[in-house]
């Protein structure tokens, strides 16, 4: 698994059952070739463990996720009812995801897509709940122009309505994880 403490990340973004009884949590998962199959499997295991902790703590969580490499593949939106209420359903959805092994890593593009599309009410995002994006990557983005990780990260920090957590896998590039996260405190590598 990524060399991070899942419980620590969960505690860091807030014990959702006590401090934040409701949250929309969206996972942005790096399916590029550089993560390798073993890295991809550890990413899926990380997501399973994180969501399992939330299910155990209760609270009103909605989940969404996408996989990206040289393209963005939405997999679960907040509006999808399957996978939102039963951990077994969510794990089944995760187990069905085919690893892209794409030759590019468009992290900024995927982050922008999630922020501008998935956190919208028409995709099931809720008003007045904490909004959290968890980006799991090896931190080797290939975006250009306005989709560069640095630009997207700055834009999301400036907007301030979304907490972005960066989780490194394999030998993640720390400086890029810092550009992704809402603050260096939200980098887990």
Coordinates of N, CA and C in Angstrom, one line a residue:
X1 N 0.8 -1.2 0.0 CA 0.0 0.0 0.0 C 0.9 1.2 0.0
X2 N 0.3 2.4 -0.3 CA 1.1 3.6 -0.2 C 1.7 3.7 1.2
X3 N 2.9 4.1 1.3 CA 3.5 4.1 2.7 C 3.0 5.3 3.5
X4 N 1.7 5.3 3.7 CA 1.1 6.3 4.5 C 0.1 5.6 5.5
X5 N -0.2 6.2 6.5 CA -1.1 5.7 7.5 C -2.5 6.2 7.2
X6 N -3.3 5.2 6.7 CA -4.7 5.6 6.3 C -5.5 6.2 7.5
X7 N -5.4 5.6 8.7 CA -6.1 6.2 9.8 C -5.6 7.7 10.0
X8 N -4.3 7.9 9.9 CA -3.8 9.3 10.1 C -4.4 10.2 9.1
X9 N -4.5 9.8 7.8 CA -5.1 10.7 6.8 C -6.6 10.9 7.1
X10 N -7.3 9.9 7.5 CA -8.7 10.0 7.9 C -8.8 11.0 9.0
X11 N -8.0 10.9 10.1 CA -8.1 11.8 11.2 C -7.7 13.2 10.8
X12 N -6.8 13.3 9.9 CA -6.3 14.6 9.4 C -7.4 15.4 8.7
X13 N -8.2 14.7 7.8 CA -9.2 15.4 7.1 C -10.5 15.6 7.9
X14 N -10.4 15.1 9.1 CA -11.5 15.3 10.1 C -12.3 14.0 10.3
X15 N -12.5 13.7 11.6 CA -13.4 12.6 11.9 C -14.8 12.9 11.5
X16 N -15.2 12.4 10.4 CA -16.4 12.8 9.7 C -17.7 12.6 10.6
X17 N -17.6 11.6 11.5 CA -18.8 11.3 12.3 C -19.0 12.2 13.4
X18 N -18.0 13.0 13.8 CA -18.1 13.9 14.9 C -18.0 15.3 14.5
X19 N -16.8 15.7 13.9 CA -16.6 17.1 13.5 C -17.4 17.5 12.3
X20 N -17.5 16.6 11.3 CA -18.1 16.9 10.0 C -19.1 15.7 9.7
X21 N -20.3 15.8 10.2 CA -21.2 14.6 10.0 C -21.5 14.3 8.5
X22 N -21.2 15.3 7.6 CA -21.5 15.1 6.2 C -20.3 15.5 5.4
X23 N -19.9 14.8 4.4 CA -18.8 15.2 3.5 C -19.0 14.5 2.1
X24 N -18.6 15.2 1.1 CA -18.5 14.7 -0.3 C -17.0 14.5 -0.5
X25 N -16.6 13.2 -0.7 CA -15.2 12.9 -0.8 C -15.0 12.3 -2.2
X26 N -14.1 12.9 -3.0 CA -13.8 12.5 -4.4 C -12.4 12.0 -4.5
X27 N -12.2 10.8 -5.0 CA -10.8 10.3 -5.2 C -10.4 10.5 -6.6
X28 N -9.2 11.0 -6.8 CA -8.6 11.2 -8.2 C -7.4 10.3 -8.2
X29 N -7.5 9.2 -9.0 CA -6.6 8.1 -8.9 C -5.7 8.0 -10.1
X30 N -4.4 8.0 -9.9 CA -3.4 7.9 -11.0 C -3.3 6.5 -11.5
X31 N -3.7 6.3 -12.8 CA -3.7 5.0 -13.4 C -2.6 5.0 -14.5
X32 N -1.6 5.9 -14.4 CA -0.6 5.9 -15.5 C 0.4 4.8 -15.3
X33 N 1.1 4.6 -16.4 CA 2.1 3.5 -16.5 C 3.1 3.5 -15.4
X34 N 3.5 4.8 -15.0 CA 4.6 4.9 -14.0 C 4.2 4.4 -12.6
X35 N 2.9 4.3 -12.3 CA 2.5 3.7 -11.0 C 2.7 2.2 -11.0
X36 N 2.8 1.6 -12.1 CA 2.9 0.1 -12.2 C 1.7 -0.6 -11.7
X37 N 1.5 -1.8 -12.0 CA 0.4 -2.6 -11.5 C 0.4 -2.7 -10.0
X38 N 1.5 -3.0 -9.4 CA 1.6 -3.1 -7.9 C 1.2 -1.8 -7.3
X39 N 1.6 -0.7 -7.9 CA 1.2 0.6 -7.3 C -0.3 0.9 -7.5
X40 N -0.8 0.5 -8.6 CA -2.3 0.6 -8.8 C -3.0 -0.2 -7.8
X41 N -2.6 -1.4 -7.5 CA -3.3 -2.3 -6.5 C -3.2 -1.6 -5.2
X42 N -2.1 -1.0 -4.8 CA -1.9 -0.4 -3.5 C -2.8 0.9 -3.5
X43 N -3.0 1.6 -4.6 CA -4.0 2.7 -4.6 C -5.4 2.2 -4.3
X44 N -5.8 1.1 -4.9 CA -7.1 0.6 -4.7 C -7.3 0.2 -3.2
X45 N -6.3 -0.5 -2.7 CA -6.3 -0.9 -1.3 C -6.4 0.3 -0.4
X46 N -5.7 1.3 -0.7 CA -5.7 2.6 0.1 C -7.2 3.1 0.2
X47 N -7.8 3.2 -1.0 CA -9.1 3.8 -1.1 C -10.1 2.9 -0.3
X48 N -10.0 1.5 -0.5 CA -10.8 0.6 0.3 C -10.7 0.8 1.8
X49 N -9.5 0.9 2.3 CA -9.2 1.1 3.7 C -9.8 2.4 4.2
X50 N -9.5 3.5 3.4 CA -10.0 4.8 3.8 C -11.6 4.8 3.9
X51 N -12.2 4.3 2.9 CA -13.7 4.3 2.9 C -14.2 3.4 4.0
X52 N -13.6 2.3 4.3 CA -14.0 1.4 5.3 C -14.0 2.1 6.7
X53 N -12.9 2.8 6.9 CA -12.9 3.6 8.2 C -14.1 4.6 8.3
X54 N -14.4 5.2 7.2 CA -15.5 6.2 7.2 C -16.8 5.4 7.4
X55 N -17.0 4.3 6.8 CA -18.2 3.5 7.0 C -18.3 3.1 8.5
X56 N -17.2 2.7 9.1 CA -17.2 2.3 10.5 C -17.5 3.4 11.4
X57 N -17.1 4.7 11.1 CA -17.3 5.8 11.9 C -18.7 6.4 11.7
X58 N -19.4 6.0 10.7 CA -20.7 6.5 10.5 C -20.6 7.9 9.8
X59 N -21.6 8.7 9.9 CA -21.7 9.9 9.2 C -22.3 9.8 7.8
X60 N -22.5 10.9 7.2 CA -23.2 10.9 5.9 C -22.2 11.3 4.8
X61 N -21.6 10.2 4.3 CA -20.5 10.4 3.3 C -21.1 10.1 1.9
X62 N -20.7 10.9 1.0 CA -20.9 10.5 -0.4 C -19.5 10.4 -1.1
X63 N -19.4 9.4 -2.0 CA -18.1 9.2 -2.6 C -18.2 9.3 -4.1
X64 N -17.1 9.7 -4.7 CA -17.0 9.7 -6.1 C -15.5 9.3 -6.4
X65 N -15.3 8.9 -7.7 CA -13.9 8.6 -8.0 C -13.7 8.6 -9.5
X66 N -12.5 8.9 -9.9 CA -12.1 8.8 -11.3 C -10.7 8.2 -11.4
X67 N -10.4 7.6 -12.5 CA -9.0 7.2 -12.8 C -8.6 8.1 -14.0
X68 N -7.3 8.4 -13.9 CA -6.7 9.2 -15.0 C -5.3 8.6 -15.4
X69 N -5.0 8.9 -16.6 CA -3.6 8.7 -17.1 C -3.5 9.7 -18.2
X70 N -3.6 9.3 -19.5 CA -3.6 10.2 -20.6 C -5.0 10.6 -21.0
X71 N -6.0 10.2 -20.2 CA -7.4 10.6 -20.3 C -8.0 10.5 -18.9
X72 N -9.1 11.1 -18.7 CA -9.9 11.1 -17.5 C -11.1 10.1 -17.7
X73 N -11.2 9.2 -16.7 CA -12.3 8.2 -16.8 C -13.1 8.3 -15.5
X74 N -14.3 9.1 -15.6 CA -15.2 9.1 -14.4 C -15.7 7.7 -14.1
X75 N -15.7 7.3 -12.8 CA -16.2 6.0 -12.5 C -17.4 6.0 -11.6
X76 N -17.4 6.9 -10.6 CA -18.5 7.0 -9.6 C -18.7 8.4 -9.3
X77 N -19.9 8.9 -9.5 CA -20.3 10.3 -9.2 C -21.0 10.3 -7.9
X78 N -21.1 11.4 -7.2 CA -21.9 11.5 -6.0 C -23.3 11.2 -6.2
X79 N -23.8 11.3 -7.4 CA -25.2 11.0 -7.7 C -25.5 9.5 -7.8
X80 N -24.5 8.7 -8.0 CA -24.6 7.3 -8.1 C -25.0 6.7 -6.8
X81 N -26.2 6.1 -6.7 CA -26.6 5.6 -5.4 C -25.9 4.3 -5.0
X82 N -25.5 3.5 -6.0 CA -24.8 2.3 -5.7 C -23.4 2.6 -5.2
X83 N -23.0 2.0 -4.2 CA -21.7 2.3 -3.6 C -21.6 3.3 -2.6
X84 N -22.8 4.0 -2.4 CA -22.8 5.1 -1.4 C -23.1 4.7 0.0
X85 N -23.9 3.6 0.1 CA -24.4 3.3 1.5 C -23.9 1.9 2.0
X86 N -23.3 1.1 1.2 CA -22.8 -0.2 1.6 C -21.4 -0.4 1.2
X87 N -20.5 -0.7 2.2 CA -19.1 -0.9 1.9 C -18.9 -2.0 0.9
X88 N -19.7 -3.0 0.9 CA -19.5 -4.1 0.0 C -19.7 -3.6 -1.5
X89 N -20.7 -2.8 -1.7 CA -21.0 -2.2 -3.0 C -19.9 -1.4 -3.5
X90 N -19.3 -0.5 -2.6 CA -18.2 0.3 -3.0 C -17.0 -0.5 -3.3
X91 N -16.7 -1.5 -2.6 CA -15.5 -2.4 -2.8 C -15.7 -3.1 -4.2
X92 N -17.0 -3.5 -4.4 CA -17.2 -4.2 -5.7 C -17.0 -3.2 -6.9
X93 N -17.4 -2.0 -6.8 CA -17.1 -1.0 -7.8 C -15.6 -0.8 -8.0
X94 N -14.8 -0.7 -6.9 CA -13.4 -0.6 -7.0 C -12.8 -1.8 -7.7
X95 N -13.3 -3.0 -7.3 CA -12.7 -4.2 -7.9 C -12.9 -4.4 -9.4
X96 N -13.9 -3.7 -9.9 CA -14.2 -3.7 -11.4 C -13.4 -2.7 -12.2
X97 N -12.6 -1.8 -11.6 CA -11.9 -0.8 -12.3 C -10.7 -1.5 -13.0
X98 N -10.6 -1.3 -14.3 CA -9.4 -1.8 -15.1 C -8.3 -0.7 -15.1
X99 N -7.1 -1.1 -14.7 CA -6.0 -0.2 -14.6 C -5.6 0.3 -16.0
X100 N -5.6 1.6 -16.2 CA -5.3 2.2 -17.5 C -3.9 1.8 -18.0
X101 N -2.9 2.0 -17.2 CA -1.5 1.8 -17.6 C -1.2 2.8 -18.8
X102 N -1.8 4.0 -18.7 CA -1.6 5.0 -19.8 C -0.2 5.6 -19.8
X103 N 0.2 6.1 -20.9 CA 1.6 6.6 -21.0 C 1.7 8.0 -20.7
X104 N 0.7 8.7 -20.2 CA 0.9 10.0 -19.7 C 0.2 10.2 -18.4
X105 N 0.5 11.2 -17.7 CA 0.0 11.5 -16.3 C -0.6 12.9 -16.3
X106 N -1.9 13.0 -16.5 CA -2.6 14.3 -16.6 C -3.3 14.6 -15.3
X107 N -2.4 14.8 -14.2 CA -3.0 15.0 -12.9 C -3.7 16.3 -12.8
X108 N -3.2 17.4 -13.3 CA -3.9 18.7 -13.3 C -5.2 18.7 -14.0
X109 N -5.2 18.0 -15.2 CA -6.4 17.9 -16.0 C -7.5 17.1 -15.2
X110 N -7.1 16.1 -14.5 CA -8.0 15.3 -13.7 C -8.5 16.1 -12.5
X111 N -7.6 16.8 -11.9 CA -8.1 17.6 -10.7 C -9.0 18.7 -11.2
X112 N -8.7 19.3 -12.3 CA -9.6 20.4 -12.8 C -11.0 19.8 -13.2
X113 N -11.0 18.6 -13.8 CA -12.2 17.9 -14.2 C -13.0 17.7 -12.9
X114 N -12.4 17.1 -11.9 CA -13.1 16.7 -10.7 C -13.7 18.0 -10.0
X115 N -12.9 19.0 -9.9 CA -13.4 20.3 -9.3 C -14.5 20.9 -10.0
X116 N -14.4 21.0 -11.4 CA -15.4 21.7 -12.2 C -16.6 20.9 -12.6
X117 N -16.5 19.6 -12.5 CA -17.6 18.7 -13.0 C -18.2 17.9 -11.8
X118 N -17.4 17.2 -11.1 CA -17.9 16.2 -10.1 C -18.4 16.9 -8.9
X119 N -17.9 18.1 -8.5 CA -18.4 18.8 -7.3 C -19.6 19.7 -7.6
X120 N -20.3 19.4 -8.7 CA -21.5 20.2 -9.1 C -22.8 19.5 -8.6
X121 N -23.8 20.2 -8.3 CA -25.0 19.7 -7.8 C -25.7 18.7 -8.8
X122 N -25.5 19.0 -10.1 CA -26.1 18.0 -11.1 C -25.4 16.7 -11.1
X123 N -24.2 16.6 -10.5 CA -23.5 15.3 -10.4 C -23.7 14.7 -9.0
X124 N -24.6 15.3 -8.2 CA -24.9 14.8 -6.9 C -24.1 15.4 -5.7
X125 N -23.3 16.4 -5.9 CA -22.6 17.1 -4.8 C -23.7 17.9 -4.0
X126 N -23.4 17.9 -2.8 CA -24.4 18.6 -1.9 C -24.0 19.9 -1.4
X127 N -24.9 20.8 -1.1 CA -24.7 22.1 -0.5 C -24.3 21.9 1.0
X128 N -23.6 22.8 1.5 CA -23.3 22.9 2.9 C -22.7 21.6 3.6
X129 N -21.9 20.9 2.8 CA -21.2 19.7 3.4 C -19.7 20.0 3.0
X130 N -18.8 19.4 3.8 CA -17.4 19.5 3.5 C -17.1 18.8 2.2
X131 N -16.2 19.4 1.4 CA -15.9 18.9 0.1 C -14.4 18.6 0.1
X132 N -14.1 17.3 -0.2 CA -12.7 16.8 0.0 C -12.3 16.1 -1.3
X133 N -11.2 16.5 -1.9 CA -10.6 15.7 -3.1 C -9.3 15.1 -2.6
X134 N -9.2 13.8 -2.8 CA -8.0 13.0 -2.4 C -7.4 12.5 -3.7
X135 N -6.2 13.1 -4.0 CA -5.4 12.8 -5.2 C -4.4 11.8 -4.8
X136 N -4.4 10.6 -5.4 CA -3.4 9.6 -5.1 C -2.6 9.4 -6.4
X137 N -1.3 9.7 -6.3 CA -0.4 9.8 -7.5 C 1.0 9.5 -7.2
X138 N 1.8 9.2 -8.2 CA 3.3 9.1 -8.0 C 3.9 10.5 -8.3
X139 N 3.1 11.5 -8.7 CA 3.6 12.8 -8.8 C 4.5 13.1 -9.9
X140 N 4.2 12.6 -11.1 CA 5.0 12.9 -12.3 C 4.1 13.4 -13.4
X141 N 3.4 14.5 -13.2 CA 2.4 15.0 -14.1 C 3.0 15.5 -15.4
X142 N 2.3 15.4 -16.5 CA 2.7 15.8 -17.8 C 1.8 16.9 -18.4
X143 N 1.0 17.5 -17.5 CA 0.0 18.5 -18.0 C 0.8 19.7 -18.6
X144 N 0.1 20.4 -19.5 CA 0.6 21.7 -20.1 C -0.4 22.8 -19.9
X145 N 0.1 24.0 -20.1 CA -0.8 25.2 -20.1 C -1.5 25.3 -18.8
X146 N -2.8 25.7 -18.8 CA -3.6 26.0 -17.7 C -3.9 24.8 -16.8
X147 N -3.6 23.6 -17.3 CA -3.8 22.4 -16.6 C -2.6 21.9 -15.8
X148 N -1.5 22.6 -15.8 CA -0.3 22.3 -15.0 C -0.8 22.2 -13.6
X149 N -0.2 21.2 -12.9 CA -0.6 20.9 -11.5 C -0.4 22.2 -10.6
X150 N 0.7 22.9 -10.8 CA 0.9 24.1 -10.0 C -0.2 25.1 -10.2
X151 N -0.7 25.3 -11.5 CA -1.7 26.3 -11.8 C -3.1 25.8 -11.2
X152 N -3.4 24.5 -11.4 CA -4.7 24.0 -10.9 C -4.7 24.0 -9.4
X153 N -3.6 23.6 -8.7 CA -3.5 23.7 -7.3 C -3.7 25.1 -6.7
X154 N -3.0 26.1 -7.3 CA -3.1 27.4 -6.9 C -4.6 27.9 -7.0
X155 N -5.2 27.6 -8.2 CA -6.6 27.9 -8.4 C -7.5 27.3 -7.3
X156 N -7.4 26.1 -7.0 CA -8.2 25.4 -6.0 C -8.0 26.0 -4.6
X157 N -6.7 26.3 -4.3 CA -6.4 26.9 -3.0 C -7.0 28.3 -2.9
X158 N -7.0 29.1 -4.0 CA -7.6 30.4 -4.0 C -9.1 30.4 -3.8
X159 N -9.7 29.4 -4.5 CA -11.2 29.3 -4.4 C -11.6 28.9 -2.9
X160 N -10.8 28.1 -2.3 CA -11.0 27.8 -0.8 C -12.2 27.0 -0.4
X161 N -13.0 26.4 -1.4 CA -14.2 25.7 -1.0 C -14.0 24.2 -1.0
X162 N -12.7 23.8 -1.3 CA -12.4 22.3 -1.4 C -11.1 22.0 -0.7
X163 N -11.1 21.0 0.1 CA -9.9 20.5 0.7 C -9.3 19.5 -0.2
X164 N -8.0 19.7 -0.6 CA -7.3 18.8 -1.5 C -6.2 18.1 -0.7
X165 N -6.3 16.8 -0.6 CA -5.3 16.0 0.1 C -4.5 15.3 -1.0
X166 N -3.1 15.3 -0.9 CA -2.3 14.6 -1.9 C -1.6 13.4 -1.2
X167 N -1.8 12.2 -1.8 CA -1.2 11.0 -1.2 C -0.3 10.4 -2.3
X168 N 1.0 10.2 -1.8 CA 2.0 9.7 -2.7 C 2.1 8.2 -2.8
X169 N 2.3 7.7 -3.9 CA 2.5 6.2 -4.1 C 3.9 6.0 -4.8
X170 N 4.5 4.9 -4.6 CA 5.8 4.6 -5.2 C 6.7 5.7 -4.7
X171 N 7.6 6.2 -5.5 CA 8.5 7.2 -5.2 C 8.0 8.6 -5.6
X172 N 6.9 9.0 -5.0 CA 6.2 10.2 -5.4 C 7.1 11.4 -5.3
X173 N 6.9 12.4 -6.2 CA 7.6 13.6 -6.2 C 7.0 14.6 -5.2
X174 N 7.7 14.8 -4.1 CA 7.2 15.5 -3.0 C 6.8 17.0 -3.4
X175 N 7.6 17.6 -4.2 CA 7.4 19.0 -4.6 C 6.0 19.1 -5.3
X176 N 5.7 18.1 -6.1 CA 4.5 18.1 -6.9 C 3.3 17.8 -5.9
X177 N 3.5 16.9 -5.0 CA 2.4 16.7 -4.0 C 2.1 18.0 -3.2
X178 N 3.1 18.8 -2.9 CA 2.8 20.1 -2.3 C 2.0 21.0 -3.2
X179 N 2.3 21.0 -4.5 CA 1.6 21.8 -5.4 C 0.1 21.4 -5.5
X180 N -0.1 20.1 -5.3 CA -1.5 19.5 -5.4 C -2.3 19.9 -4.2
X181 N -1.8 19.8 -3.0 CA -2.5 19.8 -1.8 C -3.0 21.2 -1.4
X182 N -4.0 21.3 -0.6 CA -4.5 22.6 0.0 C -3.4 23.3 0.8
X183 N -2.6 22.5 1.5 CA -1.5 23.0 2.2 C -0.5 21.9 2.4
X184 N 0.8 22.2 2.7 CA 1.8 21.1 3.0 C 1.3 20.1 4.0
X185 N 0.4 20.6 4.9 CA -0.1 19.7 6.0 C -0.9 18.6 5.4
X186 N -1.4 18.8 4.2 CA -2.3 17.8 3.6 C -1.5 16.9 2.5
X187 N -0.2 16.8 2.7 CA 0.6 16.0 1.9 C 0.9 14.7 2.7
X188 N 0.7 13.6 2.2 CA 1.0 12.3 2.8 C 1.8 11.5 1.8
X189 N 3.1 11.2 2.2 CA 3.9 10.6 1.2 C 4.7 9.5 2.0

